[in-house]
Coordinates of N, CA and C in Angstrom, one line a residue:
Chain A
X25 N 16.0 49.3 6.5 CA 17.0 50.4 6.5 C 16.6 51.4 7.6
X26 N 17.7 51.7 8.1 CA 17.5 52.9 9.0 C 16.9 54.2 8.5
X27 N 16.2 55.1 9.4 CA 16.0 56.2 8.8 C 15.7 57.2 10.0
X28 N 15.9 58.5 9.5 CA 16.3 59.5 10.4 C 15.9 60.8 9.7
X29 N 14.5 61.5 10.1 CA 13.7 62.2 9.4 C 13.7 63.5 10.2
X30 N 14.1 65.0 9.3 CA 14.0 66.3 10.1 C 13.1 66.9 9.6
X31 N 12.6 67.5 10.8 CA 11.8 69.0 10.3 C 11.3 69.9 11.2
X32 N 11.2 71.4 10.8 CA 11.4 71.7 8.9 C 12.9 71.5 7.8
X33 N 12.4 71.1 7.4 CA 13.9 71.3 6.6 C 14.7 72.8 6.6
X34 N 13.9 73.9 6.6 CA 14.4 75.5 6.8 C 13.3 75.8 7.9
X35 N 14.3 77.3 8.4 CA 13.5 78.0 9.5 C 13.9 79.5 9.9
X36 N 12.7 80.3 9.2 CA 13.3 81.7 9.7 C 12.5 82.4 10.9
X37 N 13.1 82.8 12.4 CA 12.6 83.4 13.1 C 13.1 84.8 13.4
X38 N 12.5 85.7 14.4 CA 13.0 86.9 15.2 C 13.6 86.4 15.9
X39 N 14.8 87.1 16.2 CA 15.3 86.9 17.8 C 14.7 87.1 19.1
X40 N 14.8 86.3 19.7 CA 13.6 86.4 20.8 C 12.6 85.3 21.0
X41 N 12.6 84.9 19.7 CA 11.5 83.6 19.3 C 12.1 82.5 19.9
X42 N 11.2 81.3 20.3 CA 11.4 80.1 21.0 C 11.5 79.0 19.3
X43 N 12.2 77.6 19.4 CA 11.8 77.3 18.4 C 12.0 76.0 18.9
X44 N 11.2 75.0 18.0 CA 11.2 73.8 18.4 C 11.7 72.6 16.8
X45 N 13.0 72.0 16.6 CA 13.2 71.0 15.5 C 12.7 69.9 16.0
X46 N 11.9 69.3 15.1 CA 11.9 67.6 15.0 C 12.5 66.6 14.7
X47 N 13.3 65.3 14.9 CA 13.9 64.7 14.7 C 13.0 63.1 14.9
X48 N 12.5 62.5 13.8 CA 11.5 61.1 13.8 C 13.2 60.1 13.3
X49 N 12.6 58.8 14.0 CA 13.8 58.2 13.5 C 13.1 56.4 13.5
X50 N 13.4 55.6 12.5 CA 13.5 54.0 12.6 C 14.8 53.4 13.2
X51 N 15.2 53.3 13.6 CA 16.5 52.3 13.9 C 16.4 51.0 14.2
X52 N 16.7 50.1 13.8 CA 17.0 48.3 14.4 C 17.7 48.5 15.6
X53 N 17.6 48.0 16.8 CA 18.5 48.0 17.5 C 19.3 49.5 18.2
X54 N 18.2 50.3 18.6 CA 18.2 51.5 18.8 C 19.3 51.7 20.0
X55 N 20.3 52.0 19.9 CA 21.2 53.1 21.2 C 20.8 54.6 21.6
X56 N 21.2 55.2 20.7 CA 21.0 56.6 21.3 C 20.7 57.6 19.8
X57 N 20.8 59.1 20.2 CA 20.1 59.9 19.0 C 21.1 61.1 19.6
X58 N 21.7 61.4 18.6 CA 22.2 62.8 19.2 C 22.3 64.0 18.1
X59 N 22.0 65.0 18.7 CA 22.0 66.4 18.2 C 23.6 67.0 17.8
X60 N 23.6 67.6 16.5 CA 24.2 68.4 16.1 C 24.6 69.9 15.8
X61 N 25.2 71.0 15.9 CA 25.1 72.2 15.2 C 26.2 72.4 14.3
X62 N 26.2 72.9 13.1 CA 26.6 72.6 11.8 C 27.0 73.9 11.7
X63 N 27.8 74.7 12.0 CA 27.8 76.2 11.5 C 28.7 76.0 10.5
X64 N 29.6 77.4 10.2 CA 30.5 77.1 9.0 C 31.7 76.3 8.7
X65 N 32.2 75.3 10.0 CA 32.9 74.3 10.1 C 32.2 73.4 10.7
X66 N 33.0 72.8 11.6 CA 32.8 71.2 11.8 C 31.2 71.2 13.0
X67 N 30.6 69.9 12.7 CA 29.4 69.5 13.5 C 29.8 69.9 14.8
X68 N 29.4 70.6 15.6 CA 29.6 70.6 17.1 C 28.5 70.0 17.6
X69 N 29.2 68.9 18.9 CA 28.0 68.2 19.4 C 27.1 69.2 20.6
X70 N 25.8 68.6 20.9 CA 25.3 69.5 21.2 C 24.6 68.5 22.8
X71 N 23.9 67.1 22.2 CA 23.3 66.4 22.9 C 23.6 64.9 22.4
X72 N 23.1 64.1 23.6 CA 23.0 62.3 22.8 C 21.9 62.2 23.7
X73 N 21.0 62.0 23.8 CA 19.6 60.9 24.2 C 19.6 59.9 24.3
X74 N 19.4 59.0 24.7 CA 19.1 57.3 25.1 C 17.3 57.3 25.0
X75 N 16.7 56.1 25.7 CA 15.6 55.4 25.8 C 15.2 55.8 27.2
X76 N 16.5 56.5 27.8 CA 15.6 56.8 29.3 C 14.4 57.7 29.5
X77 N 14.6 58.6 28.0 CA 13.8 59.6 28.5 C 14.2 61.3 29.5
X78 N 15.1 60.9 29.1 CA 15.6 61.7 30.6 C 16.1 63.4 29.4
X79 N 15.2 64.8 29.8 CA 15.5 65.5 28.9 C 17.0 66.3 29.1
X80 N 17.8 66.6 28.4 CA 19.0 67.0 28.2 C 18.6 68.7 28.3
X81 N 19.7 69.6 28.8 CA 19.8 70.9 28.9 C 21.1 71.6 28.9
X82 N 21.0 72.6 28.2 CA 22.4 73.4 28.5 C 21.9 74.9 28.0
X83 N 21.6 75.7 29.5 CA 21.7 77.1 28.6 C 20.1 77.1 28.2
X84 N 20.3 77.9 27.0 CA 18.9 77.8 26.0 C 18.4 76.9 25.3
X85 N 19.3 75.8 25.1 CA 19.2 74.8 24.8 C 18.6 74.0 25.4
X86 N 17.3 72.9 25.0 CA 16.9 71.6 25.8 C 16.5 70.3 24.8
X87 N 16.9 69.2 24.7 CA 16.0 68.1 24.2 C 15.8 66.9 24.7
X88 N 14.9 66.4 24.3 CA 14.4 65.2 24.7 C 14.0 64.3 23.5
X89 N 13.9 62.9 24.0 CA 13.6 62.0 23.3 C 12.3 61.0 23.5
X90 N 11.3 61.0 22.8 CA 10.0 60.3 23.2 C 10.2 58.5 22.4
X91 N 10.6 57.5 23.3 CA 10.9 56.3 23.0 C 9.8 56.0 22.3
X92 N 8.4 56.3 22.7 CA 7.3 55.0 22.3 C 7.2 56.1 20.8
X93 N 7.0 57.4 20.6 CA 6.7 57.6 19.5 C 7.8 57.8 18.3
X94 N 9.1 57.6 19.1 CA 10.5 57.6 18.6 C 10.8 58.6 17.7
X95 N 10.8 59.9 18.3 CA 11.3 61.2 18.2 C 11.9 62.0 19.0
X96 N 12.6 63.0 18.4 CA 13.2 63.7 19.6 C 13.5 65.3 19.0
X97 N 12.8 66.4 19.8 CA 12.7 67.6 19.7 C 14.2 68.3 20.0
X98 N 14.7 68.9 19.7 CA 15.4 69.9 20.4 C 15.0 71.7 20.4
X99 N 14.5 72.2 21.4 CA 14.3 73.5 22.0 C 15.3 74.4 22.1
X100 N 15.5 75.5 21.4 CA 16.1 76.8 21.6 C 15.3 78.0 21.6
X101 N 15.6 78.6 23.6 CA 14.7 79.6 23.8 C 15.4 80.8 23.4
X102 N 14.2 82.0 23.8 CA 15.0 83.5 23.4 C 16.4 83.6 22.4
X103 N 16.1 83.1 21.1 CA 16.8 82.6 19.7 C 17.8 84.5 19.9
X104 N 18.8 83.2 19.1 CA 20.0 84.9 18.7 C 20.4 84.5 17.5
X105 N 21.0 85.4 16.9 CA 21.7 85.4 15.5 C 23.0 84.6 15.7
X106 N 23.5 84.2 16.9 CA 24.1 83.0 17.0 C 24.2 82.0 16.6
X107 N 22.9 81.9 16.8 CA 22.1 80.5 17.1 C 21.8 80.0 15.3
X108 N 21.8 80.6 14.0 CA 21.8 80.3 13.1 C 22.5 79.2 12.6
X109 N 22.1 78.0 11.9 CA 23.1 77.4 11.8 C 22.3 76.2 11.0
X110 N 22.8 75.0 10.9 CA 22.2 73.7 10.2 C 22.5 72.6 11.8
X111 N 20.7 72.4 12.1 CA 20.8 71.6 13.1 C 21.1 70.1 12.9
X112 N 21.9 69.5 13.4 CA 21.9 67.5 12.8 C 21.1 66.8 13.6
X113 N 20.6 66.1 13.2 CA 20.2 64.8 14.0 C 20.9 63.6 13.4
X114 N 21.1 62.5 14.6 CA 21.8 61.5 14.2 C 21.3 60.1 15.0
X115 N 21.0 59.4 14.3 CA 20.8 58.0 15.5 C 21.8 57.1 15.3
X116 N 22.2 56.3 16.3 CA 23.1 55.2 16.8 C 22.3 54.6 17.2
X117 N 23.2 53.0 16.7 CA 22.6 52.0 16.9 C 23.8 50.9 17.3
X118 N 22.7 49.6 18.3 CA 24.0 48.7 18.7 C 24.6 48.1 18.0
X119 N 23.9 48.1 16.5 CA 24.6 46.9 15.8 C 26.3 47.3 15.0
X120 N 26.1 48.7 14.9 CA 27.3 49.2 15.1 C 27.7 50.8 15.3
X121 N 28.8 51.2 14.4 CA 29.7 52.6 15.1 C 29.0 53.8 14.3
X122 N 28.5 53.2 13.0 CA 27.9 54.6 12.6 C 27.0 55.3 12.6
X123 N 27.5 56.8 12.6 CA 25.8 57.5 12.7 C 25.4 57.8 11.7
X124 N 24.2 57.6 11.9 CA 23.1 58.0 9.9 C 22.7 59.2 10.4
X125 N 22.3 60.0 9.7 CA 22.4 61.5 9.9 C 21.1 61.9 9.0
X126 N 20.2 62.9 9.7 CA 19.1 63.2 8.9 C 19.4 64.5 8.1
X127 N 18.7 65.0 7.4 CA 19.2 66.0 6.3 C 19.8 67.7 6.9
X128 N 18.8 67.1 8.2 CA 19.3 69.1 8.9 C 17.9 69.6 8.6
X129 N 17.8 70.5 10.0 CA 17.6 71.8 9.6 C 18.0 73.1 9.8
X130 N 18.0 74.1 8.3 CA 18.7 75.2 8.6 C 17.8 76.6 9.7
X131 N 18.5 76.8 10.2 CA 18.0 77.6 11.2 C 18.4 78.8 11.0
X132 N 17.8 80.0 10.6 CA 18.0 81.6 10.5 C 17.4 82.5 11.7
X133 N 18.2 82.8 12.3 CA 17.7 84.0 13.4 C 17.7 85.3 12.6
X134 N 17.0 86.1 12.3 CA 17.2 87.7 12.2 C 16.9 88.7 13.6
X135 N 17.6 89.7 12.9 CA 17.7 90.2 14.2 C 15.8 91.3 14.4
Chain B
X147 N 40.2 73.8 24.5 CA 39.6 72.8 24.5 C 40.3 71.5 23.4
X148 N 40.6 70.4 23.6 CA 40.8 69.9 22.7 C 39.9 69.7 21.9
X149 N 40.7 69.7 20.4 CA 39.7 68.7 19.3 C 40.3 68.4 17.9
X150 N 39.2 68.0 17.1 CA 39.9 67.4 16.2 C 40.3 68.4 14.9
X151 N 41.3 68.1 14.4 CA 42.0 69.5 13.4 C 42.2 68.2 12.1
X152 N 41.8 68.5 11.3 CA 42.2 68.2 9.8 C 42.9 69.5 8.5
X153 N 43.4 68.8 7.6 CA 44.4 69.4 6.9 C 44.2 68.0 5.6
X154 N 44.3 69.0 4.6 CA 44.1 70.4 4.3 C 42.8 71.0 4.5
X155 N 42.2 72.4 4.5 CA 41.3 72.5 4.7 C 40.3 72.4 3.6
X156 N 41.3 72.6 2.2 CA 40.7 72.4 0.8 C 41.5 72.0 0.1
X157 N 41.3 70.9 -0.9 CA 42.1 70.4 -1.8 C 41.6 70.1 -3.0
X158 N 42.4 70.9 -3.8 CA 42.2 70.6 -5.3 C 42.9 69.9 -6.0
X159 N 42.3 68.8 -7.0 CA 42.6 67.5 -7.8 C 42.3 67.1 -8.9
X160 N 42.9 66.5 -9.7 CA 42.8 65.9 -10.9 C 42.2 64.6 -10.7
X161 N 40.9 64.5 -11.6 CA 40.1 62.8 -11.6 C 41.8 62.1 -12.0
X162 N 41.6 60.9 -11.5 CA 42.6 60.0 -11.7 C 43.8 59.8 -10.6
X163 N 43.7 60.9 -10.2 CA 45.0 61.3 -9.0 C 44.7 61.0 -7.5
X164 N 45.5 60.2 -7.0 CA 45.4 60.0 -5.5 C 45.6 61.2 -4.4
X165 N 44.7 61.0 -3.1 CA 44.8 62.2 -2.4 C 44.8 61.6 -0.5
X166 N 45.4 62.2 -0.3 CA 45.5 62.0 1.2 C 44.9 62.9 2.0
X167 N 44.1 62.7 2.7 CA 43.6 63.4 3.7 C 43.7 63.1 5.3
X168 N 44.4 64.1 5.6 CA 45.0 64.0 7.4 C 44.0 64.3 8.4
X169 N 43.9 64.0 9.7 CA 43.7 64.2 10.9 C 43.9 63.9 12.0
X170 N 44.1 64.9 12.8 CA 44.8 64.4 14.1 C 43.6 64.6 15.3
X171 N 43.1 63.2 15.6 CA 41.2 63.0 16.7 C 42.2 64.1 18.2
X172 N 41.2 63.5 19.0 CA 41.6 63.8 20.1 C 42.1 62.8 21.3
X173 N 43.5 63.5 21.5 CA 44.3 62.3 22.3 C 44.2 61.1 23.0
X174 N 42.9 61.4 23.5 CA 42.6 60.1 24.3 C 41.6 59.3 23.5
X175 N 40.7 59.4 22.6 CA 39.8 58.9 22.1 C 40.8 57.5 21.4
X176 N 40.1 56.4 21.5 CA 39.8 55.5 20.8 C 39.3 54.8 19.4
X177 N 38.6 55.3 19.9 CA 37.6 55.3 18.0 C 37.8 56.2 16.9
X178 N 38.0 56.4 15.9 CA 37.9 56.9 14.5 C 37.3 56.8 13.5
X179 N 36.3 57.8 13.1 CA 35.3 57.5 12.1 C 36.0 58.9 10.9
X180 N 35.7 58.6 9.6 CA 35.2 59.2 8.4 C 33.8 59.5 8.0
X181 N 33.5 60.5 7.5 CA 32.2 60.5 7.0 C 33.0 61.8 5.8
X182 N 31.6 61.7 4.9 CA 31.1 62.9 3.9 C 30.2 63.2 3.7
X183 N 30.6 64.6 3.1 CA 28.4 65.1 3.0 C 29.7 65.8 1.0
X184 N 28.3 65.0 0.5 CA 28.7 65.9 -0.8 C 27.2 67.2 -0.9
X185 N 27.7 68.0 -1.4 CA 26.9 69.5 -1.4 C 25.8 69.2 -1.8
X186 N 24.6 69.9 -0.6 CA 23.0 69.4 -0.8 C 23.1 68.6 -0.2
X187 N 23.8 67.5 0.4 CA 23.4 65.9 0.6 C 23.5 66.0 2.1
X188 N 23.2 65.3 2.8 CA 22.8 64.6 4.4 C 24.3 63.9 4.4
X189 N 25.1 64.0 5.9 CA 26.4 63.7 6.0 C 26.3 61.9 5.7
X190 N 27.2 61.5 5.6 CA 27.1 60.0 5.3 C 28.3 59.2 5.5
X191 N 28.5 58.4 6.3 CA 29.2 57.0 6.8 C 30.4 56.8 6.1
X192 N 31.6 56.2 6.3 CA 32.5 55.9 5.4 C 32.7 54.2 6.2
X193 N 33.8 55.0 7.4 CA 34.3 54.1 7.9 C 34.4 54.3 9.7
X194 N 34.9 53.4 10.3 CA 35.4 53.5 11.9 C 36.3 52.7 11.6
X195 N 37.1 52.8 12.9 CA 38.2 52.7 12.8 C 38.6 52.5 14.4
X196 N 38.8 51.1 15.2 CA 39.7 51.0 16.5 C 40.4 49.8 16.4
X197 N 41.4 50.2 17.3 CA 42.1 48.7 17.9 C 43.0 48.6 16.6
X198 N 43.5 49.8 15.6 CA 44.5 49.6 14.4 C 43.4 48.8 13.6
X199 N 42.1 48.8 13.7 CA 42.0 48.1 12.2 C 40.6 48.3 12.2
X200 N 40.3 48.5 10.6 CA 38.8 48.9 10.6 C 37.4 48.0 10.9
X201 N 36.7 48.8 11.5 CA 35.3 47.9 12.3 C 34.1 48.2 11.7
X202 N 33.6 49.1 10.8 CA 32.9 49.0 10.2 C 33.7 49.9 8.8
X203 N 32.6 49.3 7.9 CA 32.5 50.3 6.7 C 31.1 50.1 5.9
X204 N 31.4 51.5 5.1 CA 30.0 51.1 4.3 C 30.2 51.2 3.1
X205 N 29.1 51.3 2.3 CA 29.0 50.5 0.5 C 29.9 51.6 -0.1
X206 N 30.0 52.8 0.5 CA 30.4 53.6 -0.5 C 32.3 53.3 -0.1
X207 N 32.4 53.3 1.0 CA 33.9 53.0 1.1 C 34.5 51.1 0.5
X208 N 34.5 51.6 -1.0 CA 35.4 50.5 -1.3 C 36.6 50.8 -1.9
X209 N 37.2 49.7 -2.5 CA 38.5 49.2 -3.0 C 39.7 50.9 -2.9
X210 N 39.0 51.6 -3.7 CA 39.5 53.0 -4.0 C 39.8 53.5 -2.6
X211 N 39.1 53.4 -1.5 CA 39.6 54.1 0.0 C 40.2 53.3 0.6
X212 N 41.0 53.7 1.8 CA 41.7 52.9 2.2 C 41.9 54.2 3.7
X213 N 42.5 53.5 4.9 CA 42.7 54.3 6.1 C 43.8 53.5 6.9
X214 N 44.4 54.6 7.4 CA 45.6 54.0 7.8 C 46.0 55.2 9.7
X215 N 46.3 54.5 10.5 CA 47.0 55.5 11.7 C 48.4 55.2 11.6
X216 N 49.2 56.3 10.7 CA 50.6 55.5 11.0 C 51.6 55.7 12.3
X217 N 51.0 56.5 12.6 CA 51.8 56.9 14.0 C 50.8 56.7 15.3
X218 N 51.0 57.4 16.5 CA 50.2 57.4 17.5 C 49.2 59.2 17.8
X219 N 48.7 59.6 16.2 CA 48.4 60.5 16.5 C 47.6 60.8 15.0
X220 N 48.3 60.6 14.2 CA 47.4 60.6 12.7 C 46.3 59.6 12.6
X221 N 45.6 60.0 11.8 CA 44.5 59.0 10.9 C 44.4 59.8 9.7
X222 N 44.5 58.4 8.4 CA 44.4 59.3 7.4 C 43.3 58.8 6.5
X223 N 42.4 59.0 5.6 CA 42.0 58.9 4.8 C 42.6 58.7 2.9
X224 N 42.9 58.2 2.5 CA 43.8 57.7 1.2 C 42.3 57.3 -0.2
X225 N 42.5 58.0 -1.2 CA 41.5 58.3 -1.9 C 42.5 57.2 -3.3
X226 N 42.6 56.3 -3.9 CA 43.6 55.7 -4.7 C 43.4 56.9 -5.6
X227 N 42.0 56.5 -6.6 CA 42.1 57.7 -8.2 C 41.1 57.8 -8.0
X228 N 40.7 59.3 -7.8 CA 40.0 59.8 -7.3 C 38.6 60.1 -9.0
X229 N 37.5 60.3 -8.2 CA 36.9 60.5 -9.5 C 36.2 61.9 -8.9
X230 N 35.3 61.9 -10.4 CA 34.7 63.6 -10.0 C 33.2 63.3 -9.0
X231 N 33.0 62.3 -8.8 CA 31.6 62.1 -7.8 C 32.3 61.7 -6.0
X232 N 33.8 62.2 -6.2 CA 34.3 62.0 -5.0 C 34.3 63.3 -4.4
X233 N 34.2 64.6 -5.4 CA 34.0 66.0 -5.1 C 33.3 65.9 -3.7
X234 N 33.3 66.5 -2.2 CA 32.7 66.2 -1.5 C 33.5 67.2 -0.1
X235 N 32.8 67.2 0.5 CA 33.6 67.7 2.7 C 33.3 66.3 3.1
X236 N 34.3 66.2 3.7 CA 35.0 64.9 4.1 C 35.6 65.1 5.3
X237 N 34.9 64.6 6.8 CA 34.7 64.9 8.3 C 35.5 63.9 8.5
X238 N 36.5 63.9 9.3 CA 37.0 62.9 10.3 C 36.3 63.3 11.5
X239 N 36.1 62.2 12.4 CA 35.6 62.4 14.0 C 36.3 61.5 15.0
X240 N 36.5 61.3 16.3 CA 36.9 60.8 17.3 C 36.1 60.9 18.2
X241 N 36.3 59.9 19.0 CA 35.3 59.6 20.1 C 35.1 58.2 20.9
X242 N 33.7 57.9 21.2 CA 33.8 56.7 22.1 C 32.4 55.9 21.0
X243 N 32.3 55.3 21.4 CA 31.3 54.2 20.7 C 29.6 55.0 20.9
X244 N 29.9 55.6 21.9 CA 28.1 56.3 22.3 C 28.8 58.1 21.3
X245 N 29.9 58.7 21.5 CA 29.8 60.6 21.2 C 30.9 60.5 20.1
X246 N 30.2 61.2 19.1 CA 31.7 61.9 17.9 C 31.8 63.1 18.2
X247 N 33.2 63.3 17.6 CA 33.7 65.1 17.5 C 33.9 65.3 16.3
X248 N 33.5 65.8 15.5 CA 33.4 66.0 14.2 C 35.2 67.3 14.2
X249 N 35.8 67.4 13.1 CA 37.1 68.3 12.8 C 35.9 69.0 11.7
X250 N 36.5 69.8 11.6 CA 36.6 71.2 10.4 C 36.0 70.6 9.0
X251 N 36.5 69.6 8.6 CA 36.3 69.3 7.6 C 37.7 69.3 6.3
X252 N 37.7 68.5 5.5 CA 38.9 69.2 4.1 C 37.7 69.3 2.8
X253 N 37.8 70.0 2.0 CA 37.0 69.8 0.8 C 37.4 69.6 -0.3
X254 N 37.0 68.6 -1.0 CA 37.9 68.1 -1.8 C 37.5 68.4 -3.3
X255 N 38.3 69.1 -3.9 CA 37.5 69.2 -5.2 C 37.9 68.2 -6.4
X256 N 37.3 67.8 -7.0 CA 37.8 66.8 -8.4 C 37.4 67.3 -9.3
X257 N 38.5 68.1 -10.3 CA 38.1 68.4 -11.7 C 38.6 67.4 -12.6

């Protein structure tokens, strides 16, 4: 069975602070891994990763994905009270359309 | 920016009573997925949906669910008799086979 492991499960920083989530994942037949942000409505996407390796950016935003140890970080620098939210992780796979989704983690910026 | 809009945004129901839940993806997308997260829980799989007919499902989407696009712009979600462990936020998404867009969500309550 697939599986798709976050942490920390919670996280409280200062604004200003750098922070790094972890996303560990099993998949059969691995495609890609993509990132979520969860605020008080719908998932906004944020990233998708592949096997290239190749790190993703936007902004304060960065992640990557490490194939051989099959995980993938997402980085948010100089954190804001924006930035609070429930991060997703999700892996896709070729054998089909769905994403399995790890539990989140919740992210608190104070100011 | 386009995206995906679901309705209602909350709905309240009687165990036993059928319920419809609307969304309208984003115009060009292809693909249509369902998911749920019931409260505390990690979001979770229902169904996809291309080509007018469904392409995956999972254990939890049986007999009682059902999905339908009746037009060239709806997807709906159809709950037959609903019970109280169907209580849950219930995501439509659109997209391509690799990226979802997750909608708002409807929340469904079963008393």
């Amino acid at each position: 069975e697939d599986k798709v492991v976050q942490s920390p499960l919670s996280l409280v920083v200062h604004e200003g602070d750098t922070v790094t989530l972890n996303c560990s994942y099993e998949v059969t037949n691995f495609r890609s891994l993509l990132w979520y942000k969860q605020e008080k409505k719908a998932p906004t996407f944020l990233f998708m990763l592949t096997s290239s390796g190749i790190e993703k950016k936007s902004g304060r935003l960065s992640s990557i994905l490490d194939k051989k140890e099959l995980f993938s970080i997402l980085n948010i620098t100089a954190t804001q009270t924006g930035d609070s939210a429930i991060y997703l992780c999700a892996s896709n796979s070729n054998s089909g359309y769905a994403l399995n989704f790890g539990k989140g983690t919740s992210l608190l910026v104070t100011p | 920016e386009p995206e995906v809009t679901q309705t209602p945004s909350h709905q309240v129901t009687q165990m036993g009573q059928e319920v419809i839940l609307r969304c309208v993806p984003i115009s060009n997308h292809l693909y249509f997925y369902w998911y749920r997260q019931i409260l505390g829980q990690k979001v979770e799989f229902l169904v996809s949906f291309y080509n007018n007919e469904i392409s995956e499902k999972s254990e939890i989407f049986d007999d009682q669910f059902s999905v339908e696009r009746p037009d060239g712009s709806n997807f709906t979600l159809k709950i037959r008799s609903t019970k109280l462990e169907d209580s849950a936020m219930y995501f439509c998404a659109s997209g391509s086979i690799n990226i979802q867009y997750f909608g708002a969500g409807t929340r469904l309550s079963v008393l």
